[in-house]
Coordinates of N, CA and C in Angstrom, one line a residue:
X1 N 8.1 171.0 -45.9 CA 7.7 172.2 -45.3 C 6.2 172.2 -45.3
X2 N 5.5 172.4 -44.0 CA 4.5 172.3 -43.9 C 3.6 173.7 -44.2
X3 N 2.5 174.1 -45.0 CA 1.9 175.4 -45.1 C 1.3 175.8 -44.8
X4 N 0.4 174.8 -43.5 CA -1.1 174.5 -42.9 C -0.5 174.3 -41.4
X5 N -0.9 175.0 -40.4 CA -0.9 174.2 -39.0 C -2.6 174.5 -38.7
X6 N -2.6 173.9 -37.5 CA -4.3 173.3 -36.8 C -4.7 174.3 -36.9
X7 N -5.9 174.5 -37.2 CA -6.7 175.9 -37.2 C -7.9 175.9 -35.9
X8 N -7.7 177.1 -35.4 CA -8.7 177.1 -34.5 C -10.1 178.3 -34.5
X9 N -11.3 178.2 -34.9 CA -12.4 178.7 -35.6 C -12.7 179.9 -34.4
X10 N -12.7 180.9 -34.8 CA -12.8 182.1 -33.7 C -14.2 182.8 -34.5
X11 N -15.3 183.3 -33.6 CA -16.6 183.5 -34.0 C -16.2 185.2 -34.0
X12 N -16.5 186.0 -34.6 CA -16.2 187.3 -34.2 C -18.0 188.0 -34.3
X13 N -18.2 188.7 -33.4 CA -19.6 189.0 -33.0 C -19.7 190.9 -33.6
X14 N -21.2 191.2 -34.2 CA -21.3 192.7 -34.7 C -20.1 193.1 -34.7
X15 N -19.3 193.0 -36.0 CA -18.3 193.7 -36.8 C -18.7 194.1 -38.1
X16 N -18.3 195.1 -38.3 CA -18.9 195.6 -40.1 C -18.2 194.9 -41.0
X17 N -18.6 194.6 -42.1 CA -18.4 194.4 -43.1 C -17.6 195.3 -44.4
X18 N -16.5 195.1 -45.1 CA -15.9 195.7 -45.8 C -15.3 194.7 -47.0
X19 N -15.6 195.5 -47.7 CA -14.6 195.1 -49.0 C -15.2 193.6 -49.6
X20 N -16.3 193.2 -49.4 CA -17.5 192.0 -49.6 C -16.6 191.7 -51.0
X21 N -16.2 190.5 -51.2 CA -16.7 189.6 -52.5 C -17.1 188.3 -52.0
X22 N -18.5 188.0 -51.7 CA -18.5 186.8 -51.0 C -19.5 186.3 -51.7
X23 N -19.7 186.8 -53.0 CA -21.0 185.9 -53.8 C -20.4 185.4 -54.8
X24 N -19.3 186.2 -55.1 CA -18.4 186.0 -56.4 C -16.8 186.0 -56.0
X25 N -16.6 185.1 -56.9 CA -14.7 185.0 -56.0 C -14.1 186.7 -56.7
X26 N -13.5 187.3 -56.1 CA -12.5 188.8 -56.1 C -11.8 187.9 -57.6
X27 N -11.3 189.3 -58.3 CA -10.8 189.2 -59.6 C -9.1 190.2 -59.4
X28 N -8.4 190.0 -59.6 CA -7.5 190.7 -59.8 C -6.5 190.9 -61.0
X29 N -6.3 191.9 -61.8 CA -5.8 192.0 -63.2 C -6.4 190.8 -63.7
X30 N -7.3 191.0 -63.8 CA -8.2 189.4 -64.6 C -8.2 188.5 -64.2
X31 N -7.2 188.0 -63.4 CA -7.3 186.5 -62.7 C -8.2 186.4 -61.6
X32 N -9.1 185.3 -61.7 CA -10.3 185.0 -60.7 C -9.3 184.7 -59.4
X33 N -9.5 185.6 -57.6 CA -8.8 185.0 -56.9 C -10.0 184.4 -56.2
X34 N -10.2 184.2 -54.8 CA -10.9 183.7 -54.0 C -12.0 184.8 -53.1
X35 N -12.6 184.3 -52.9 CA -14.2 184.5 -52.3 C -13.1 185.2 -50.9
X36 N -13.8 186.6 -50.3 CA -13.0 187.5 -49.1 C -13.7 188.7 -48.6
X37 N -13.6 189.0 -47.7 CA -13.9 190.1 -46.7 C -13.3 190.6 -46.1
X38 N -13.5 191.9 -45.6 CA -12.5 192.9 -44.6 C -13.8 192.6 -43.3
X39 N -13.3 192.6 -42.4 CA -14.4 192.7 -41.1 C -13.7 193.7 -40.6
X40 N -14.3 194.1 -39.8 CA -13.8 195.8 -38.8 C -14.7 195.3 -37.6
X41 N -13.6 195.5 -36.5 CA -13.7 195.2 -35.3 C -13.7 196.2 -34.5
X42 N -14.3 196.9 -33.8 CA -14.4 198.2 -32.9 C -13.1 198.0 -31.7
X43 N -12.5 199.2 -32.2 CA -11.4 199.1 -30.7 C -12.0 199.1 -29.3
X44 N -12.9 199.8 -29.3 CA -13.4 199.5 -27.7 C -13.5 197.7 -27.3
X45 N -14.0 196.6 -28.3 CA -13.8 195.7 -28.1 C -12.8 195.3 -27.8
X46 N -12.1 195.5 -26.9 CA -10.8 194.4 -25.9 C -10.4 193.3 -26.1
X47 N -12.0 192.3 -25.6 CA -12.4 191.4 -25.2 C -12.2 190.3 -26.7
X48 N -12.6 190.8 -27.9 CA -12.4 190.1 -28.5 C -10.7 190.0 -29.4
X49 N -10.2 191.7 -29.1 CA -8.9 191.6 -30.2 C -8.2 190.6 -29.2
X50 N -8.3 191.1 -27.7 CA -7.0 189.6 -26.9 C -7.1 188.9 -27.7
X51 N -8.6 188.3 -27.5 CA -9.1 186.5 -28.3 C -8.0 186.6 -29.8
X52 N -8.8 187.3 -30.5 CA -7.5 186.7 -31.9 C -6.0 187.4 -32.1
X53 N -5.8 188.0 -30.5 CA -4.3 188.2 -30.9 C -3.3 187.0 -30.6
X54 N -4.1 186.6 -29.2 CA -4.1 185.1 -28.7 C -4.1 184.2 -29.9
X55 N -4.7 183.8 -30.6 CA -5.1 182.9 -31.3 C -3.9 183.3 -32.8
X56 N -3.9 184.1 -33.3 CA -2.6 184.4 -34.0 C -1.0 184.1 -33.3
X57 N -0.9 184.1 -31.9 CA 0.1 184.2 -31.4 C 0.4 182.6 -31.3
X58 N -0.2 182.0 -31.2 CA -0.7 180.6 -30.8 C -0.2 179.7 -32.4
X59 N -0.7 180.7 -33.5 CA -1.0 179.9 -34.8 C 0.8 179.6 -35.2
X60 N 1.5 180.6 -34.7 CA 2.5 181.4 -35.1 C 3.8 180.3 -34.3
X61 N 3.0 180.3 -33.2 CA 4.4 179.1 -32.3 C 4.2 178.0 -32.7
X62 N 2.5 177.5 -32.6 CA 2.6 176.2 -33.2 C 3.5 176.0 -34.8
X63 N 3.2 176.6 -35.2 CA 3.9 176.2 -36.7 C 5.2 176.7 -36.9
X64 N 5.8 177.0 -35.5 CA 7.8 177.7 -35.7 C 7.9 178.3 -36.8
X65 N 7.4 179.7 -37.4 CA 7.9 180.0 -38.4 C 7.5 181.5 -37.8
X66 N 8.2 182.4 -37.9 CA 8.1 183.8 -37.6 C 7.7 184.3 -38.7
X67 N 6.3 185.3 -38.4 CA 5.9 185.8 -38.8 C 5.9 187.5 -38.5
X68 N 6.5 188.5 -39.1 CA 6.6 190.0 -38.7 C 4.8 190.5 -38.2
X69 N 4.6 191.3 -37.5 CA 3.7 191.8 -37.8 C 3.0 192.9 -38.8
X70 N 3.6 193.2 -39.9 CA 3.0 194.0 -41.2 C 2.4 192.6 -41.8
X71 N 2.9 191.7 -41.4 CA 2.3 190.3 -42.5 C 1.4 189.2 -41.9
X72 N 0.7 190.1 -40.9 CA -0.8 189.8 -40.1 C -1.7 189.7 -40.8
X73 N -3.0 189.4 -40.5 CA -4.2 189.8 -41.3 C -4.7 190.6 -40.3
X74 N -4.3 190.9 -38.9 CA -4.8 191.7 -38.3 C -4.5 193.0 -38.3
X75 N -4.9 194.1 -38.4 CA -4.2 195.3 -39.4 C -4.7 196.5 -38.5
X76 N -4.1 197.7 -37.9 CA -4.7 198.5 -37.0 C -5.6 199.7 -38.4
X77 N -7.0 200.1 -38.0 CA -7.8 200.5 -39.1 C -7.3 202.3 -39.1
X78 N -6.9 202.3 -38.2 CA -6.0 203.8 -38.7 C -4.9 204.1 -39.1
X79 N -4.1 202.9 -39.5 CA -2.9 203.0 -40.7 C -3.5 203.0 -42.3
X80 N -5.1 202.9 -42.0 CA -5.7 202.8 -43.0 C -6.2 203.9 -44.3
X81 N -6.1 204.5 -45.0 CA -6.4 206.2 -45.4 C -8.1 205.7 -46.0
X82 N -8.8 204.5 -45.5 CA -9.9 204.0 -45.9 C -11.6 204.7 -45.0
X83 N -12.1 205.0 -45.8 CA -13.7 205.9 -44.7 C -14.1 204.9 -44.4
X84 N -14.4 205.0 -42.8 CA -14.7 204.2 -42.0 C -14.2 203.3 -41.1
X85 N -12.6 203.0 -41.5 CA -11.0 202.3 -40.8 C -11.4 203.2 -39.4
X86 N -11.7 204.6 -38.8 CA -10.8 204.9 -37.9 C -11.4 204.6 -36.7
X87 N -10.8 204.2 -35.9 CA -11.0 203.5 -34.0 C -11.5 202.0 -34.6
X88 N -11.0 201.2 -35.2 CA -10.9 199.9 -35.7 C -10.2 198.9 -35.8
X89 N -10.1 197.7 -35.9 CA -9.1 196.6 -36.1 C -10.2 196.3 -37.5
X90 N -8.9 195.7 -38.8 CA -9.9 195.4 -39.7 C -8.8 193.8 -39.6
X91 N -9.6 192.8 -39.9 CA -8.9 191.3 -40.7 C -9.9 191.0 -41.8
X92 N -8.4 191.0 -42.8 CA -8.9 190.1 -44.1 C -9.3 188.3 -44.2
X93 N -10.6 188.1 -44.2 CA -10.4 186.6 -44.4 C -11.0 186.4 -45.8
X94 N -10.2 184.9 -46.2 CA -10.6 184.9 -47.6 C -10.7 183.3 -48.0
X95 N -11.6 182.7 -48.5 CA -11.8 181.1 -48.6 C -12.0 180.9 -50.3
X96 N -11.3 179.5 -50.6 CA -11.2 179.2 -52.0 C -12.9 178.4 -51.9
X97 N -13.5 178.3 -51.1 CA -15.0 177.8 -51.6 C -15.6 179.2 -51.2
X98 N -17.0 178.8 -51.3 CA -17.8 180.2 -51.2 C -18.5 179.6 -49.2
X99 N -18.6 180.9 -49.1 CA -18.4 180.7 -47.6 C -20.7 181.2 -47.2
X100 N -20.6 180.5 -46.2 CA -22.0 180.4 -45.8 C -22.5 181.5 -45.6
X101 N -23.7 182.1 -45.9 CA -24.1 183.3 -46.3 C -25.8 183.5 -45.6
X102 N -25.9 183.8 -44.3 CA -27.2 183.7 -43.2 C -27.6 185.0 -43.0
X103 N -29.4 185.0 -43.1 CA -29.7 186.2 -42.2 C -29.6 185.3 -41.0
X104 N -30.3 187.2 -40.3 CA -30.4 186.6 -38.7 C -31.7 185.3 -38.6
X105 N -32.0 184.9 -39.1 CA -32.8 183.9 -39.0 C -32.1 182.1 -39.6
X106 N -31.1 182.2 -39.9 CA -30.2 181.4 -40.5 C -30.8 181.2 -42.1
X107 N -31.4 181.4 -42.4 CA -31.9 181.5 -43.9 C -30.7 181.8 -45.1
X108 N -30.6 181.0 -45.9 CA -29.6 181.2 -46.7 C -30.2 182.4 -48.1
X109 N -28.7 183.4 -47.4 CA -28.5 184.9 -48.8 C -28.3 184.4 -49.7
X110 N -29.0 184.8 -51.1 CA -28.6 185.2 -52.1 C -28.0 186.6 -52.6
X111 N -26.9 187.2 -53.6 CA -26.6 188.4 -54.0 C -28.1 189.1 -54.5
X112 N -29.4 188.6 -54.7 CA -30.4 189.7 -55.3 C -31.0 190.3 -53.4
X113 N -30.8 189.5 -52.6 CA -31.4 189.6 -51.7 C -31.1 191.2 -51.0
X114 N -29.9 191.7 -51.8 CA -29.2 192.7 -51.4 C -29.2 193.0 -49.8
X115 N -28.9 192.1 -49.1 CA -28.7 192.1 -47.5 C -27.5 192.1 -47.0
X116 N -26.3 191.3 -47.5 CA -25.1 192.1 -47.3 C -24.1 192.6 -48.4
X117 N -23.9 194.1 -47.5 CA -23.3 194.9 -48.6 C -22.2 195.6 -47.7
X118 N -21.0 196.3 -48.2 CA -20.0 197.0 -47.6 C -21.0 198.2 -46.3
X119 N -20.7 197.8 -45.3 CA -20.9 198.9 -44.5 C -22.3 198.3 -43.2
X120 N -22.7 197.2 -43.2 CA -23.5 196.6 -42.6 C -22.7 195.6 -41.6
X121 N -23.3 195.3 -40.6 CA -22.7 194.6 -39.5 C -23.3 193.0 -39.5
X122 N -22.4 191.9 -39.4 CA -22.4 190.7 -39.5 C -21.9 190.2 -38.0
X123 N -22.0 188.8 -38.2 CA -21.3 187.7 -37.5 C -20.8 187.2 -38.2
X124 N -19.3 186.9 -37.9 CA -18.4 185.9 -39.0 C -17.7 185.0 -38.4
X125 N -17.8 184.0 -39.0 CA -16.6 182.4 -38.4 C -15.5 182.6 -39.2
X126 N -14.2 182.8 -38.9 CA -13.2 182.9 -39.2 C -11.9 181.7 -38.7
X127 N -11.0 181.2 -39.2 CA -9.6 180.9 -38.3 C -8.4 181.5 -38.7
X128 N -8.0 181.3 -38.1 CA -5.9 181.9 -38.6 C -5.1 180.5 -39.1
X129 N -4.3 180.9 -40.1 CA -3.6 179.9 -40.5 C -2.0 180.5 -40.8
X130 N -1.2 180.0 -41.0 CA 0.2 180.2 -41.2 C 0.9 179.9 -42.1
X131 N 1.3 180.8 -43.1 CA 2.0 180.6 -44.3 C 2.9 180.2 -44.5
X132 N 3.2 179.6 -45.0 CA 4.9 179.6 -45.1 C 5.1 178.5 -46.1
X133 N 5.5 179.5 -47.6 CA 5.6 179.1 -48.8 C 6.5 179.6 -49.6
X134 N 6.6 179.5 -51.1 CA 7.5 180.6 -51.9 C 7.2 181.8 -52.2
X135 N 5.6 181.9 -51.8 CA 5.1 183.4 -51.5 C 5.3 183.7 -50.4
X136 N 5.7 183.3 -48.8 CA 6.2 184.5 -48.2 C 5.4 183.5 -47.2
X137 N 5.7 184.1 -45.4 CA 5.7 184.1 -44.2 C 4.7 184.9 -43.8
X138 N 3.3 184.8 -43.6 CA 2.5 185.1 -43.1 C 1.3 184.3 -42.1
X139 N 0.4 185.6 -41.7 CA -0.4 184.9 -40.9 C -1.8 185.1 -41.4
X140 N -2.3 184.1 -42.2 CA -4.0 184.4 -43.1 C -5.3 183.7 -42.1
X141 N -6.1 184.7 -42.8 CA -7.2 183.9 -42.2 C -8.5 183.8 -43.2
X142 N -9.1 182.1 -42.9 CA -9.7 181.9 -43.3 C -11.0 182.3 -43.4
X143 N -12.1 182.2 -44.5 CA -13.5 183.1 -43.9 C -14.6 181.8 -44.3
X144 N -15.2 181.3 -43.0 CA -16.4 180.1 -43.2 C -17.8 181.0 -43.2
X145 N -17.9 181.5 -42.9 CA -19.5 182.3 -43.1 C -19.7 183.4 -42.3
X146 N -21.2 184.1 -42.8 CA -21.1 185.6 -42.5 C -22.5 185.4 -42.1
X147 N -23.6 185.8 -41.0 CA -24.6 186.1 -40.5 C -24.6 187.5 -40.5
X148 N -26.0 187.5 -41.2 CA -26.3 189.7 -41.3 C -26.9 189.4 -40.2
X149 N -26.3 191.3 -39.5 CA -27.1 191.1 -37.8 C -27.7 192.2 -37.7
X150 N -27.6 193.7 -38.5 CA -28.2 194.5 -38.7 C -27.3 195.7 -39.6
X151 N -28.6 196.5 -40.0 CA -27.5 197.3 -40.9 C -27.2 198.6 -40.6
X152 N -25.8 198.9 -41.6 CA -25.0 199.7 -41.3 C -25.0 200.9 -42.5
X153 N -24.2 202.3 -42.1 CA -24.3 203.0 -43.3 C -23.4 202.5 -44.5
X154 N -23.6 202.2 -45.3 CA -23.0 201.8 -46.4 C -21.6 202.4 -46.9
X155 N -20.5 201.8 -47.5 CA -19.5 202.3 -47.6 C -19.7 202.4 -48.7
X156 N -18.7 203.3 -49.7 CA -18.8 204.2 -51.4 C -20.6 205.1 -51.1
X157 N -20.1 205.8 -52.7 CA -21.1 206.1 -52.6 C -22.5 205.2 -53.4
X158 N -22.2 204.7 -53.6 CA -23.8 203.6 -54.8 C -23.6 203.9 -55.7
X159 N -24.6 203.2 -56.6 CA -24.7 203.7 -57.6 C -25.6 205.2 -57.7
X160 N -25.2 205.8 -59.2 CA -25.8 207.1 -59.1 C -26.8 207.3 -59.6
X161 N -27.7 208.0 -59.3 CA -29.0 208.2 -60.5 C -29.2 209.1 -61.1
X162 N -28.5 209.4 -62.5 CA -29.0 210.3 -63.4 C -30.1 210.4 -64.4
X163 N -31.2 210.1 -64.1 CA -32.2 210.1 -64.6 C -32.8 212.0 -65.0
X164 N -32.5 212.6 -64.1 CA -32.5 214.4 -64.4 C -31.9 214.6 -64.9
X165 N -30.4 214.0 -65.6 CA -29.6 215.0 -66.5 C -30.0 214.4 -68.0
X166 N -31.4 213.3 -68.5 CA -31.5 213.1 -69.9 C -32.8 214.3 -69.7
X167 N -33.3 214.0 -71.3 CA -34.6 215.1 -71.7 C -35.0 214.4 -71.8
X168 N -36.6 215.0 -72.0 CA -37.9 214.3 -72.1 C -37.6 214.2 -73.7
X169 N -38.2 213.1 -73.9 CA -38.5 212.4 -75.2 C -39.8 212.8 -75.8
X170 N -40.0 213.3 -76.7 CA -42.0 213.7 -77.1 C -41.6 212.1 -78.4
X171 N -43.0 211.7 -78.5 CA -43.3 210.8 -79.9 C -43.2 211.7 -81.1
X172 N -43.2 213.3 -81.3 CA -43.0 214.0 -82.2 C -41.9 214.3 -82.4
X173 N -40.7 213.9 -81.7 CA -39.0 214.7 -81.7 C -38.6 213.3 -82.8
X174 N -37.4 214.3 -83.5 CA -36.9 213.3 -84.3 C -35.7 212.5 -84.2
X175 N -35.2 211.2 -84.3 CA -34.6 210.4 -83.5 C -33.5 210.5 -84.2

């Protein structure tokens, strides 16, 4: 049983960024998983969802194994109860190396660089691949790198600054 068919690299152009662990592989209940991203694709974009619905539908014959559509990585962003999902297409991609990390100038990110963050718009190289294992019949996609293209309002709220809710300190108060 094969768990890999031919992957074909689809470039996805200004899509936001969501759900970033791409400096550090994602942890779940303690276990280290893999380096991943949510992209969000604007529905007005047409032109691109054909391209990877195409290219999922493609992934899906080549490798004879039926895949339902709940078990896409292409996911409509208003089944989503997430701020920011609505009028969207979101796909999770997610790679066991750590995936190339560019400004617009190709210059390689570091995480202090603080340049991509949830809610800022990228370029991302992506493929689809086809599961089919003892975990289940799906259609995943892979994530090869992210180019920041400009930024976006940030998703969460940040961190917080409570610096007004301590007191002043005098050198005469006693500790």
């Amino acid at each position: 049983m094969n768990d890999k068919t031919e992957n074909v690299k689809v470039h996805l152009k200004n899509v936001r960024l969501s759900f970033p662990s791409i400096f550090n592989r994602a942890t779940f209940d303690g276990k280290e998983g893999k380096y991943e991203a949510t992209l969000l694709l604007d529905k007005s974009d047409t032109e691109t969802k054909a391209k990877l619905d195409k290219v999922i539908e493609d992934a899906i014959k080549a490798s004879n194994v039926p895949v339902s559509k709940d078990k896409r990585c292409l996911k409509d962003g208003d089944d989503s109860d997430y701020d920011g999902y609505e009028n969207v297409w979101s796909i999770k991609a997610s790679s066991s190396k750590r995936p190339t990390l560019i400004d617009r100038d190709k210059t390689p990110l570091v995480e202090d660089d603080d340049v991509l963050y949830a809610g800022c718009y990228v370029n991302a190289i992506i493929d689809v691949w086809i599961q089919n294992n003892q975990y289940g019949k799906r259609a995943n996609a892979n994530l090869y790198g992210l180019q920041f293209v400009k930024d976006g309002e940030a998703f969460g709220s940040g961190p917080t600054d409570v610096t007004d809710e301590f007191d002043d300190i005098d050198d005469d108060d006693d500790l």
